[in-house]
Amino acid sequence: MSEGSKLVVNKENVLQAAAAFQAEADRMADVVDIHAGKMRFDAVFGDPASADMSSALQARLQSDQDSHISRARQYVAELRSAASQLQKVAKDYGYTDEQIAEALSKGVSSV
């Protein structure tokens, strides 16, 4: 989460919050995986300038460190980190590893 973001949880909602972040991370990871290969820009009509532009845009979309795909994967990592932090908070509230795992496996609606 960004420095300016705050999430307030308590014993009653910490498992639901952890499950929500984990579920969203899983959902987003699937979306990114599905669409990563589809984000492409092919050269047009064999034009040399188009080939250069295609290569530059392909890097911008997929392979550069700050590409759209890289940023989406970073967002997924941040969601997973938030879920992990909330799991630690849940343990501090006295929840067992089994209770936490069960809540995460059931997802948001069942917690």
Short mmCIF file of C-alpha atoms in Angstrom, two decimals:
data_model
loop_
_atom_site.label_atom_id
_atom_site.label_comp_id
_atom_site.label_asym_id
_atom_site.label_seq_id
_atom_site.Cartn_x
_atom_site.Cartn_y
_atom_site.Cartn_z
CA MET A 1 0.00 0.00 0.00
CA SER A 2 1.24 3.50 -0.64
CA GLU A 3 2.52 5.66 2.18
CA GLY A 4 -0.65 7.74 2.20
CA SER A 5 -2.99 4.75 2.31
CA LYS A 6 -4.37 3.54 5.60
CA LEU A 7 -6.48 0.53 6.35
CA VAL A 8 -8.05 0.21 9.76
CA VAL A 9 -8.91 -3.29 10.88
CA ASN A 10 -10.01 -4.89 14.09
CA LYS A 11 -10.34 -8.43 15.35
CA GLU A 12 -13.78 -8.77 13.76
CA ASN A 13 -12.79 -7.76 10.22
CA VAL A 14 -9.08 -8.57 9.86
CA LEU A 15 -9.70 -11.99 8.30
CA GLN A 16 -12.21 -10.55 5.85
CA ALA A 17 -9.76 -7.81 4.87
CA ALA A 18 -6.93 -10.33 4.38
CA ALA A 19 -9.21 -12.54 2.29
CA ALA A 20 -10.30 -9.55 0.19
CA PHE A 21 -6.73 -8.52 -0.59
CA GLN A 22 -5.73 -12.11 -1.34
CA ALA A 23 -8.75 -12.69 -3.59
CA GLU A 24 -8.10 -9.47 -5.50
CA ALA A 25 -4.41 -10.36 -5.91
CA ASP A 26 -5.37 -13.78 -7.29
CA ARG A 27 -7.96 -12.25 -9.62
CA MET A 28 -5.60 -9.58 -10.90
CA ALA A 29 -2.76 -12.08 -11.39
CA ASP A 30 -5.07 -14.17 -13.57
CA VAL A 31 -6.15 -11.13 -15.59
CA VAL A 32 -2.56 -10.01 -16.13
CA ASP A 33 -1.50 -13.52 -17.17
CA ILE A 34 -4.39 -13.79 -19.63
CA HIS A 35 -3.80 -10.41 -21.22
CA ALA A 36 0.00 -10.12 -21.08
CA GLY A 37 0.48 -11.93 -24.37
CA LYS A 38 -2.33 -10.02 -26.02
CA MET A 39 -0.74 -6.63 -25.40
CA ARG A 40 1.23 -6.34 -28.59
CA PHE A 41 1.87 -4.00 -31.40
CA ASP A 42 2.96 -5.52 -34.69
CA ALA A 43 4.83 -3.81 -37.49
CA VAL A 44 2.60 -2.72 -40.35
CA PHE A 45 3.21 -3.51 -44.03
CA GLY A 46 6.93 -4.16 -43.60
CA ASP A 47 7.63 -0.46 -43.09
CA PRO A 48 11.05 0.00 -41.36
CA ALA A 49 9.76 2.86 -39.20
CA SER A 50 6.78 0.73 -38.23
CA ALA A 51 9.13 -2.09 -37.21
CA ASP A 52 11.11 0.28 -34.98
CA MET A 53 7.93 1.67 -33.49
CA SER A 54 6.58 -1.84 -32.99
CA SER A 55 9.67 -2.83 -31.04
CA ALA A 56 9.53 0.30 -28.88
CA LEU A 57 5.83 -0.10 -28.12
CA GLN A 58 6.22 -3.80 -27.41
CA ALA A 59 8.86 -2.99 -24.80
CA ARG A 60 6.65 -0.26 -23.34
CA LEU A 61 3.71 -2.64 -23.09
CA GLN A 62 5.44 -5.81 -21.93
CA SER A 63 9.14 -5.96 -21.22
CA ASP A 64 10.47 -2.65 -19.89
CA GLN A 65 10.89 -2.36 -16.15
CA ASP A 66 8.09 0.21 -16.08
CA SER A 67 5.95 -1.46 -18.75
CA HIS A 68 2.21 -1.79 -18.32
CA ILE A 69 2.59 -5.49 -17.55
CA SER A 70 5.40 -4.85 -15.04
CA ARG A 71 3.30 -2.23 -13.26
CA ALA A 72 0.31 -4.57 -13.16
CA ARG A 73 2.48 -7.34 -11.69
CA GLN A 74 3.83 -4.87 -9.11
CA TYR A 75 0.26 -4.02 -8.14
CA VAL A 76 -0.44 -7.73 -7.64
CA ALA A 77 2.68 -7.97 -5.45
CA GLU A 78 1.46 -5.02 -3.37
CA LEU A 79 -1.93 -6.68 -2.90
CA ARG A 80 -0.23 -9.91 -1.80
CA SER A 81 1.98 -7.94 0.60
CA ALA A 82 -1.08 -6.28 2.13
CA ALA A 83 -2.74 -9.69 2.53
CA SER A 84 0.40 -11.03 4.20
CA GLN A 85 0.59 -8.07 6.57
CA LEU A 86 -3.05 -8.58 7.49
CA GLN A 87 -2.39 -12.25 8.18
CA LYS A 88 0.32 -11.18 10.64
CA VAL A 89 -2.13 -8.78 12.27
CA ALA A 90 -4.66 -11.62 12.53
CA LYS A 91 -2.06 -13.71 14.36
CA ASP A 92 -1.48 -10.78 16.71
CA TYR A 93 -5.23 -10.78 17.38
CA GLY A 94 -4.93 -14.44 18.36
CA TYR A 95 -6.10 -16.23 15.23
CA THR A 96 -4.33 -19.50 14.51
CA ASP A 97 -2.62 -20.38 11.24
CA GLU A 98 -5.46 -22.82 10.58
CA GLN A 99 -8.15 -20.19 11.10
CA ILE A 100 -6.32 -17.77 8.81
CA ALA A 101 -5.81 -20.40 6.11
CA GLU A 102 -9.48 -21.39 6.32
CA ALA A 103 -10.63 -17.77 6.01
CA LEU A 104 -8.40 -17.22 2.98
CA SER A 105 -9.54 -20.43 1.31
CA LYS A 106 -13.21 -19.52 1.78
CA GLY A 107 -12.74 -16.06 0.32
CA VAL A 108 -14.36 -12.79 1.23
CA SER A 109 -18.04 -13.74 1.17
CA SER A 110 -17.69 -16.58 3.67
CA VAL A 111 -15.61 -14.81 6.31
#
